[in-house]
Amino acid sequence: MLYTEIPTQRPVTPLLDGIDHPQQLRQLEQSQLVQVADELRQYILYAAGQSGGHFGANLGVIELTVALHYCFNTPQDRLVWDVGHQAYPHKVLTGRREQITTIRTKNGLAAFPARDESEFDTFGVGHSSTAISAGLGMALARRYQKDPCDVVAIVGDGAMTAGMAFEAMNDAVAHDADLIVVLNDNDMSISCSTGGFAKHLAAIWETGHLVNVNEHGEAYVQPHPKWTYNSRLHQSATDAADNLFKAIGFDYFGPFDGHDVEQLTQVFQALKKRKGPRLVHVYTKKGKGFAPAEADPITYHAITKIAPVASTVVKKAPPKYSDVFGQWLCDEAAQDQRLLAITPAMCEGSGMVKFAQHYPERFFDVAIAEQHAVTLAAGMACEGLKPVVAIYSTFLQRGYDQLIHDVALQNLDVTFGIDRAGLVGEDGPTHAGAYDYAFMRTVPNMVIMAPKDENECRQMLHTAYHYNGPTAVRYPRGVGLGVEIQQQMTALEIGKAEIVAEFNPNADQQISILAFGSCVAVSVDAAEQFANQHAVGVRVVNMRFVKPLDEQILRDLAPRTQLFVTVEEHAVMAGAGSAVNEFLAHAKIVKPMLNLGLPDEFLHQATHQQMLADCGLDAKGILLSIEKAWL
């Protein structure tokens, strides 16, 4: 059925309510699976409205998920979900139905598959393109243990654009591994799929070469009538097409309608009788069954929870940092034709839609290929252009070798706009940007900045762009503080901090709070409260630069500082505070130090504010930590 509204009342789902374990699903007649899928779709619509979260991808895999759990003996057989955006139906069918509305909340279900949450979550994910490698590892391990099982890796067409996926497929053929890869092709990642691989999938679909399997697991060609799906033309064929997967060495089966649950069960039951590396190609529609999401899958990639109708007028929110980046990108590009912009499949999330529309010849979406994105920028810089790489902190981790070897080692002029730095709230530990200070500041030639607000973000991006060498500006997820953004762009002095607040400046004893990026504003709040409660001078320094540090301000402050406090929304270990410690030790400046930041653990999902409070990085927590260290 096609739905047009997200239900606010729990739908009636009699078959689904009886499934607390996939074994109960497998006891149903195959003819009942269509109803199970429809009930599951209704329930996912309701649950997503209650909790928010990933939306379109989950609606697109309803029938596929039902068929997989119906045909395979999970959890003994292994289902490995790539990325995990599409794992909500899987969670519902594996004993977490009544908990699904807690997803992405503190102490609730994780936003992605998590091994410590359920035995059915065979591999923890959140980043793209890992499922085939993990699934191959499981298949080879079970072969070695002489305890074989079916292993199925479910991979989206967007995730297939990453080199890691093809490395794994190549290795699977080398080992003749008993591995099934399900290619869930919906012509999307988060943005629309791009590149040669997307064109190749479209060509397979358009030529209509359909390879099926009979009940004995034998391959044969089966024509199907002409029909239109996902804006691609399907037509009958009489022989199997050569394609990339076959060329690698996989047995290829498909394409199949990913919303025909009965056909999918027949295919999977037959494929279980075959051995070796097999790939099943299915077409699905992101947002399937919900008309608005089918029409606009990018907007409906994820949704927020349905809130009660407000009775008062809501003030306009400050711009998101990603929007500040996007506007700066357009403004800088208007002044310099050398600017080119690169994104690894995050055009919308990184605020680049306007730039892509205005400067299509200068915009490069490289798909989910972070390593390639970084080295592509290096190559552009070699030719005298000025590339800007828009990337999330958590995804830059995947391009670390390229950052070192291809950009920094050659001192190339590449600017990195690093979004989602620090904690990211409901998306949890897989998406937190907790380590970028540490992994970047150890790299020679890097300049690293962190803005205190949205205006400083704009000015820092301008500063980074006009610096001749590798630079990074890291900024948080979400909206700014509401400060006025100056349209005039002015470069900051490299490595220069600023004192932004001083309380009780004439007091005999002084505390210097060295705050980085998003922690400046809360540090000012904590400093004012401490100064009001104690006869102590407190100053707050907006450090601005993690590398190079403003060493001079540290030397100047040291004689009149009885306690240095560093505050950062980053791991304490090897972070910005550690950089301060290192300098003071090297300069033989001995002072009491208090380093505040993220603890040495992976932090589970909650709201951003809840996570900050739990880490002691809100104003109250900073105040309490200073009092404990001082008194």
XYZ file of C-alpha atoms in Angstrom, residues 5-615:
611
model
C 0.915 10.444 6.296
C 3.017 9.263 9.211
C 0.636 7.749 11.767
C 0.654 9.229 15.258
C -1.173 6.220 16.741
C 0.318 2.754 16.798
C -1.079 0.809 13.835
C -2.826 -2.553 14.190
C -0.229 -5.192 13.288
C -1.483 -8.652 14.295
C 1.092 -10.727 12.404
C 4.008 -8.490 13.317
C 2.995 -8.525 16.996
C 3.520 -12.272 17.025
C 7.119 -12.041 15.843
C 9.589 -11.695 18.700
C 12.172 -13.889 16.982
C 12.754 -14.644 13.277
C 11.912 -18.281 13.987
C 8.299 -17.167 14.457
C 8.457 -15.408 11.087
C 9.690 -18.619 9.473
C 6.673 -20.496 10.818
C 4.333 -18.402 8.680
C 3.137 -19.395 5.231
C 4.970 -17.705 2.389
C 1.677 -16.208 1.271
C 1.485 -14.290 4.580
C 4.737 -12.429 4.004
C 3.075 -9.698 1.958
C 0.909 -8.830 4.962
C 3.917 -8.987 7.289
C 5.744 -6.539 5.035
C 2.796 -4.155 4.940
C 2.409 -4.237 8.730
C 6.142 -3.721 9.148
C 6.042 -0.695 6.838
C 3.173 0.833 8.812
C 5.000 0.204 12.061
C 8.272 1.712 10.798
C 6.356 4.813 9.682
C 4.827 5.119 13.147
C 8.080 4.415 15.011
C 10.103 6.870 12.930
C 7.540 9.539 13.672
C 7.947 8.873 17.384
C 11.744 8.726 17.464
C 13.020 10.397 14.322
C 16.012 8.932 12.542
C 16.833 7.304 9.248
C 13.716 6.928 7.190
C 13.829 6.398 3.443
C 16.382 3.598 3.440
C 14.401 1.618 6.019
C 11.171 1.853 4.047
C 13.075 0.658 0.993
C 14.256 -2.633 2.508
C 11.056 -3.855 4.174
C 10.415 -6.753 1.783
C 14.118 -7.559 1.489
C 14.483 -7.782 5.278
C 11.435 -10.014 5.622
C 12.710 -12.323 2.882
C 16.204 -12.563 4.372
C 15.027 -13.496 7.855
C 12.457 -15.879 6.389
C 14.996 -17.761 4.282
C 18.107 -17.722 6.452
C 18.450 -19.283 9.873
C 19.431 -16.166 11.773
C 21.280 -15.643 14.055
C 23.181 -18.858 13.204
C 23.355 -17.604 9.637
C 24.957 -14.176 9.500
C 23.318 -11.070 8.071
C 25.803 -8.204 7.800
C 24.229 -4.809 7.124
C 26.363 -2.191 5.459
C 26.199 1.334 6.950
C 23.126 0.442 9.014
C 20.828 3.240 7.839
C 18.443 0.491 6.746
C 18.541 -1.729 9.837
C 15.342 -0.614 11.633
C 13.148 -3.369 10.090
C 15.865 -5.868 11.014
C 15.750 -4.660 14.613
C 11.945 -4.933 14.710
C 12.007 -8.543 13.473
C 14.731 -9.562 15.941
C 13.082 -8.952 19.295
C 13.311 -5.158 19.501
C 9.898 -4.213 18.176
C 8.661 -2.429 21.287
C 12.030 -0.724 21.836
C 12.327 0.726 18.359
C 10.748 4.023 19.396
C 13.694 4.524 21.781
C 16.203 4.458 18.951
C 18.813 7.238 19.011
C 17.886 8.263 22.567
C 19.893 8.000 25.759
C 19.827 4.374 27.009
C 17.720 3.449 23.979
C 18.518 1.418 20.883
C 21.553 2.431 18.876
C 21.040 4.182 15.560
C 22.969 1.420 13.791
C 23.556 -2.316 14.293
C 25.599 -2.881 17.439
C 27.071 -6.186 18.573
C 26.512 -5.433 22.250
C 22.809 -4.807 21.611
C 21.751 -8.080 19.992
C 23.177 -11.374 18.795
C 21.434 -10.634 15.494
C 23.656 -7.589 14.956
C 26.625 -9.522 13.679
C 28.823 -6.499 12.999
C 28.783 -2.961 14.336
C 28.511 -0.390 11.569
C 27.895 3.280 10.905
C 30.548 3.909 8.266
C 30.045 2.706 4.721
C 31.359 -0.217 2.691
C 32.542 -2.576 5.443
C 29.968 -5.372 5.127
C 31.622 -7.474 2.427
C 34.987 -7.460 4.212
C 33.368 -8.342 7.546
C 31.127 -10.969 5.977
C 34.080 -12.535 4.180
C 35.962 -12.662 7.475
C 33.040 -14.468 9.078
C 32.699 -16.928 6.192
C 36.415 -17.781 6.198
C 36.467 -18.089 9.972
C 33.518 -20.507 9.951
C 35.159 -22.491 7.156
C 38.360 -22.746 9.238
C 36.337 -23.836 12.269
C 34.571 -26.456 10.110
C 31.247 -24.934 11.146
C 29.911 -23.458 7.913
C 26.917 -21.187 7.747
C 25.343 -18.842 5.242
C 26.778 -15.325 5.359
C 24.899 -12.535 3.598
C 26.268 -9.014 3.212
C 23.604 -6.441 2.329
C 25.235 -3.511 0.545
C 23.731 -0.406 -1.004
C 24.740 0.841 -4.434
C 26.220 3.957 -2.790
C 28.403 1.833 -0.502
C 29.620 -0.115 -3.537
C 31.399 3.004 -4.787
C 34.064 2.684 -2.090
C 37.228 0.844 -3.000
C 37.064 -1.280 0.145
C 33.985 -3.069 -1.196
C 35.827 -4.145 -4.333
C 38.929 -5.123 -2.397
C 36.730 -7.497 -0.415
C 34.976 -8.884 -3.497
C 38.310 -9.527 -5.176
C 39.530 -11.403 -2.099
C 36.284 -13.374 -1.797
C 36.853 -14.761 -5.296
C 40.484 -15.543 -4.490
C 39.323 -17.687 -1.560
C 36.256 -19.087 -3.379
C 34.361 -18.080 -0.262
C 30.776 -19.123 0.395
C 29.449 -15.587 0.569
C 26.259 -13.979 -0.690
C 26.314 -10.265 -1.442
C 22.956 -8.568 -1.849
C 23.339 -5.379 -3.844
C 20.455 -3.140 -2.807
C 20.317 -0.731 -5.721
C 18.099 2.303 -5.143
C 20.145 4.753 -7.224
C 20.999 6.604 -3.996
C 23.497 6.839 -1.174
C 22.366 9.862 0.812
C 22.623 12.016 -2.255
C 21.975 10.606 -5.716
C 24.522 8.035 -6.805
C 27.164 9.352 -9.166
C 30.003 8.080 -11.294
C 30.832 5.214 -13.588
C 29.579 2.506 -11.235
C 26.110 4.103 -11.053
C 26.071 4.235 -14.860
C 27.080 0.584 -15.018
C 24.188 -0.446 -12.771
C 21.825 1.612 -14.888
C 23.121 -0.129 -18.004
C 22.516 -3.567 -16.480
C 18.992 -2.528 -15.634
C 18.251 -0.947 -19.001
C 19.491 -3.908 -21.026
C 17.236 -6.066 -18.895
C 19.466 -9.133 -18.771
C 17.882 -11.196 -16.033
C 19.610 -14.241 -14.594
C 17.409 -16.289 -12.281
C 17.857 -19.520 -10.352
C 15.570 -22.520 -10.202
C 14.647 -24.515 -7.123
C 17.804 -26.592 -7.522
C 20.014 -23.518 -7.416
C 20.763 -23.720 -11.143
C 21.158 -20.485 -13.086
C 19.021 -19.764 -16.124
C 17.880 -16.743 -18.111
C 14.287 -15.680 -17.588
C 12.756 -12.822 -19.545
C 10.336 -10.510 -17.835
C 7.907 -8.037 -19.389
C 8.895 -4.440 -20.062
C 8.257 -2.179 -17.081
C 9.546 1.045 -15.579
C 11.127 1.237 -12.140
C 13.358 3.837 -10.463
C 13.257 5.809 -13.713
C 15.061 3.003 -15.537
C 13.656 1.033 -18.454
C 13.452 -2.731 -17.954
C 12.950 -5.040 -20.858
C 13.124 -8.741 -21.545
C 16.321 -10.440 -22.552
C 17.356 -13.838 -23.792
C 20.903 -14.172 -22.578
C 22.940 -13.181 -19.569
C 24.900 -9.950 -19.744
C 28.540 -9.709 -18.876
C 29.005 -7.216 -16.112
C 31.481 -6.004 -13.548
C 30.521 -8.559 -10.907
C 30.855 -11.470 -13.272
C 34.166 -10.090 -14.481
C 35.459 -10.121 -10.906
C 34.358 -13.729 -10.522
C 31.024 -13.589 -8.703
C 28.016 -15.569 -9.850
C 25.528 -12.828 -10.693
C 21.759 -13.129 -10.279
C 19.303 -10.399 -11.082
C 18.080 -7.834 -11.361
C 15.051 -8.544 -9.192
C 12.252 -6.376 -7.885
C 13.296 -5.741 -4.298
C 9.677 -5.170 -3.256
C 8.394 -8.563 -4.448
C 8.798 -10.479 -1.200
C 7.597 -13.784 -2.619
C 10.042 -13.701 -5.525
C 12.862 -12.730 -3.187
C 12.184 -15.709 -0.938
C 12.289 -18.033 -3.942
C 15.589 -16.531 -5.060
C 17.242 -16.796 -1.650
C 16.016 -20.337 -1.064
C 17.495 -21.373 -4.386
C 20.782 -19.543 -3.878
C 21.337 -21.285 -0.542
C 21.909 -24.463 -2.556
C 24.820 -22.959 -4.449
C 28.360 -22.371 -3.225
C 31.051 -19.805 -3.800
C 30.756 -16.027 -4.088
C 27.284 -15.008 -5.278
C 25.783 -11.591 -5.896
C 22.061 -10.885 -5.942
C 21.125 -7.602 -7.557
C 17.812 -6.127 -6.385
C 16.208 -2.814 -7.162
C 14.402 -0.960 -4.428
C 12.894 2.470 -4.051
C 14.102 4.619 -1.189
C 11.057 5.661 0.841
C 8.937 2.896 -0.713
C 5.308 2.971 0.406
C 5.340 6.572 1.675
C 4.441 8.940 -1.127
C 6.357 12.041 0.070
C 9.551 10.014 0.571
C 9.250 8.333 -2.818
C 8.958 11.768 -4.412
C 11.810 13.323 -2.424
C 14.189 10.632 -1.118
C 16.990 13.062 -0.296
C 14.877 15.156 2.076
C 13.421 12.003 3.624
C 16.765 10.263 4.134
C 16.206 11.031 7.818
C 13.479 12.828 9.734
C 13.031 14.399 13.133
C 10.405 13.143 15.546
C 6.901 14.516 15.131
C 6.530 17.266 17.712
C 3.265 18.580 19.167
C 1.944 21.682 17.443
C 3.518 24.709 19.094
C 1.173 27.213 20.648
C 3.622 30.106 20.375
C 5.634 31.565 17.535
C 9.034 29.911 17.258
C 11.985 32.253 16.780
C 14.063 31.775 13.683
C 17.033 29.539 14.476
C 20.589 30.643 13.742
C 22.132 29.174 10.600
C 23.721 25.758 10.719
C 27.491 25.648 10.537
C 27.150 23.628 7.330
C 25.119 26.495 5.844
C 27.785 28.981 6.941
C 30.336 26.832 5.123
C 28.141 26.607 2.025
C 27.628 30.369 1.834
C 31.342 31.030 2.368
C 32.142 28.562 -0.393
C 29.939 30.447 -2.857
C 31.284 33.845 -1.787
C 34.920 32.764 -2.002
C 34.364 31.088 -5.360
C 32.905 34.313 -6.746
C 36.212 36.017 -5.954
C 38.614 33.283 -7.041
C 38.175 31.086 -10.080
C 40.813 28.685 -8.788
C 38.452 27.351 -6.090
C 37.152 23.830 -6.701
C 34.972 21.953 -4.195
C 34.976 18.231 -3.421
C 32.605 16.101 -1.348
C 32.486 12.334 -0.743
C 28.701 11.955 -1.267
C 27.696 14.582 1.305
C 26.526 17.491 -0.839
C 23.384 18.212 1.184
C 24.851 17.438 4.597
C 27.841 19.674 3.974
C 25.757 22.612 2.760
C 26.987 22.485 -0.845
C 23.722 22.417 -2.799
C 23.838 26.111 -3.692
C 27.468 25.876 -4.783
C 26.745 22.818 -6.921
C 23.915 24.674 -8.640
C 25.885 27.871 -9.263
C 29.231 26.288 -10.114
C 28.547 22.799 -11.508
C 31.843 22.736 -13.422
C 33.712 23.391 -10.169
C 31.830 20.857 -8.010
C 33.020 17.258 -7.646
C 30.941 14.643 -5.824
C 33.209 11.604 -5.789
C 30.686 9.246 -4.104
C 31.562 7.361 -0.923
C 35.300 7.472 -1.510
C 37.015 9.541 1.154
C 40.529 8.372 0.316
C 40.028 9.307 -3.304
C 38.514 12.669 -2.338
C 41.662 13.690 -0.451
C 44.109 12.578 -3.126
C 41.945 14.067 -5.874
C 42.321 17.401 -4.078
C 46.074 16.862 -3.904
C 46.224 16.329 -7.640
C 44.232 19.492 -8.279
C 46.549 21.461 -6.003
C 49.538 20.200 -7.986
C 48.121 22.047 -10.995
C 47.866 25.374 -9.207
C 44.204 25.246 -8.249
C 42.815 25.642 -4.723
C 40.611 22.666 -3.810
C 38.307 22.682 -0.795
C 37.334 19.298 0.658
C 34.076 19.268 2.620
C 34.085 16.222 4.864
C 32.778 15.052 8.213
C 35.355 14.544 10.940
C 34.413 10.893 11.377
C 34.825 10.243 7.632
C 38.164 12.035 7.324
C 39.483 9.207 9.494
C 39.109 7.014 6.404
C 41.416 9.292 4.407
C 44.152 9.673 7.019
C 46.965 8.105 5.016
C 46.107 10.352 2.085
C 46.038 13.401 4.365
C 49.577 12.591 5.496
C 51.194 11.135 2.398
C 49.474 12.917 -0.461
C 48.677 16.355 0.980
C 50.787 17.258 4.017
C 54.045 15.554 2.994
C 53.980 17.534 -0.250
C 52.768 20.676 1.544
C 49.934 21.093 -0.966
C 47.427 23.904 -0.819
C 44.275 22.013 0.215
C 41.606 23.384 2.534
C 39.535 20.982 4.630
C 36.143 22.058 5.935
C 35.582 19.510 8.704
C 31.944 19.265 9.722
C 30.351 17.318 12.613
C 33.401 17.861 14.821
C 32.902 16.849 18.440
C 29.850 14.982 19.676
C 26.959 14.413 17.280
C 24.206 13.384 19.663
C 21.767 10.784 18.429
C 24.036 9.307 15.735
C 26.284 7.982 18.478
C 29.929 6.882 18.563
C 30.304 5.855 14.913
C 29.702 9.423 13.790
C 31.357 11.403 16.591
C 34.237 13.634 15.534
C 36.287 13.032 18.659
C 39.789 12.454 17.294
C 40.598 14.972 14.563
C 42.740 17.312 16.698
C 44.846 14.320 17.686
C 45.310 12.768 14.288
C 45.882 16.074 12.483
C 48.086 18.006 14.902
C 50.794 15.339 14.759
C 51.146 15.860 11.003
C 53.788 18.370 9.849
C 52.671 21.347 7.719
C 49.064 21.216 8.976
C 47.294 24.346 10.255
C 44.236 23.567 12.386
C 41.563 26.037 13.475
C 38.398 25.814 15.557
C 35.861 28.679 15.564
C 34.020 29.874 18.653
C 30.917 30.879 16.645
C 29.494 31.036 13.130
C 31.061 34.380 12.212
C 34.501 33.209 13.255
C 33.868 30.046 11.239
C 33.397 32.143 8.103
C 36.528 34.175 8.778
C 38.566 31.058 9.566
C 37.510 29.393 6.323
C 38.663 32.496 4.492
C 41.929 32.413 6.452
C 42.486 28.749 5.681
C 41.772 29.189 2.005
C 44.295 31.999 1.596
C 47.020 30.215 3.561
C 49.464 28.514 1.215
C 49.492 24.972 2.527
C 47.241 22.291 4.042
C 44.674 23.738 6.442
C 41.658 22.493 8.356
C 38.743 24.306 9.967
C 36.727 22.010 12.238
C 33.245 23.055 13.286
C 30.359 21.340 15.087
C 27.106 19.863 13.928
C 24.007 22.002 14.229
C 23.291 25.700 14.528
C 25.522 28.546 15.600
C 25.154 30.853 18.560
C 23.159 33.520 16.774
C 25.951 36.070 16.379
C 25.963 38.469 13.452
C 27.908 37.111 10.496
C 30.115 39.717 8.858
C 29.949 39.515 5.090
C 33.368 41.111 4.762
C 35.941 38.327 4.961
C 39.090 39.114 6.891
C 41.994 36.738 7.358
C 43.064 36.048 10.930
C 46.687 36.113 12.005
C 47.925 32.544 11.921
C 48.516 31.147 15.408
C 47.025 34.121 17.249
C 44.579 33.610 20.148
C 42.412 36.235 21.842
C 41.238 36.895 25.394
C 37.439 37.040 25.196
C 36.496 37.535 28.863
C 38.099 38.578 32.152
C 36.433 38.477 35.564
C 38.000 39.916 38.732
C 41.096 40.944 36.730
C 42.764 42.593 39.748
C 42.516 39.582 42.045
C 45.759 38.221 43.446
C 45.097 34.705 42.195
C 44.203 33.991 38.583
C 42.850 31.108 36.538
C 43.306 31.012 32.756
C 40.791 28.947 30.821
C 42.095 28.044 27.366
C 38.993 27.154 25.364
C 38.896 25.658 21.890
C 36.111 26.028 19.337
C 32.623 25.186 20.533
C 33.745 25.249 24.176
C 34.458 28.983 24.306
C 30.904 30.157 25.069
C 30.270 27.625 27.865
C 33.696 28.372 29.320
C 32.770 32.047 29.586
C 29.582 31.082 31.434
C 31.496 28.839 33.843
C 34.193 31.463 34.368
C 31.678 34.156 35.263
C 29.933 31.892 37.767
C 33.228 30.889 39.394
C 34.431 34.486 39.621
C 31.142 35.573 41.173
C 31.396 32.867 43.826
C 35.109 33.204 44.660
C 37.569 36.053 45.015
C 39.574 34.730 42.109
C 40.344 36.259 38.727
C 39.260 34.144 35.756
C 40.024 34.871 32.143
C 38.901 32.934 29.081
C 41.102 32.654 26.025
C 39.648 31.744 22.652
C 42.626 29.746 21.456
C 41.407 29.640 17.833
C 44.402 27.600 16.629
C 45.170 24.067 17.719
C 48.211 24.174 15.452
C 50.168 26.357 15.600
C 49.383 27.182 19.215
C 49.694 30.780 20.342
C 52.803 30.082 22.401
C 53.361 33.752 23.151
C 50.038 34.174 24.945
C 50.864 31.129 27.065
C 54.235 32.638 28.004
C 52.579 35.977 28.807
C 49.839 34.419 30.949
C 52.016 31.964 32.855
C 53.495 34.400 35.450
C 50.030 35.543 36.548
C 48.227 32.208 36.292
C 47.922 29.790 39.202
C 45.865 27.243 37.240
C 45.600 26.570 33.516
C 42.365 24.896 32.363
C 41.964 23.590 28.809
C 38.481 22.848 27.468
C 37.732 21.067 24.202
C 34.964 18.987 22.635
C 37.475 16.353 21.653
C 39.183 13.413 23.321
C 41.364 14.612 26.188
C 44.017 12.097 25.237
C 46.314 13.652 22.597
C 43.929 16.555 22.074
C 44.367 20.319 22.176
C 44.952 20.310 25.937
C 47.759 17.829 25.432
C 49.299 20.235 22.929
C 49.265 22.952 25.607
C 50.814 20.566 28.131
C 53.553 19.651 25.676
C 54.456 23.262 25.009
C 54.542 24.233 28.688
C 56.720 21.230 29.491
C 59.070 22.029 26.612
C 59.285 25.672 27.752
C 59.940 24.500 31.335
C 56.851 26.363 32.546
C 55.540 24.388 35.517
C 51.921 25.151 36.375
C 48.971 23.151 37.697
C 46.942 21.890 34.724
C 43.337 20.763 34.327
C 42.471 19.220 30.959
C 38.742 18.927 30.244
C 37.354 17.105 27.247
C 35.899 13.774 26.168
C 36.844 10.709 28.237
C 38.769 7.745 26.880
C 35.673 5.760 25.942
C 33.122 5.508 23.165
C 30.073 7.530 24.137
C 26.633 6.152 23.373
C 23.883 8.181 21.772
C 21.836 10.823 23.563
C 21.001 14.416 22.779
C 24.026 16.610 22.268
C 23.296 18.538 25.453
C 22.882 15.335 27.472
C 26.209 14.050 26.208
C 27.983 17.301 27.078
C 26.497 17.201 30.577
C 27.556 13.580 31.047
C 31.115 14.509 30.033
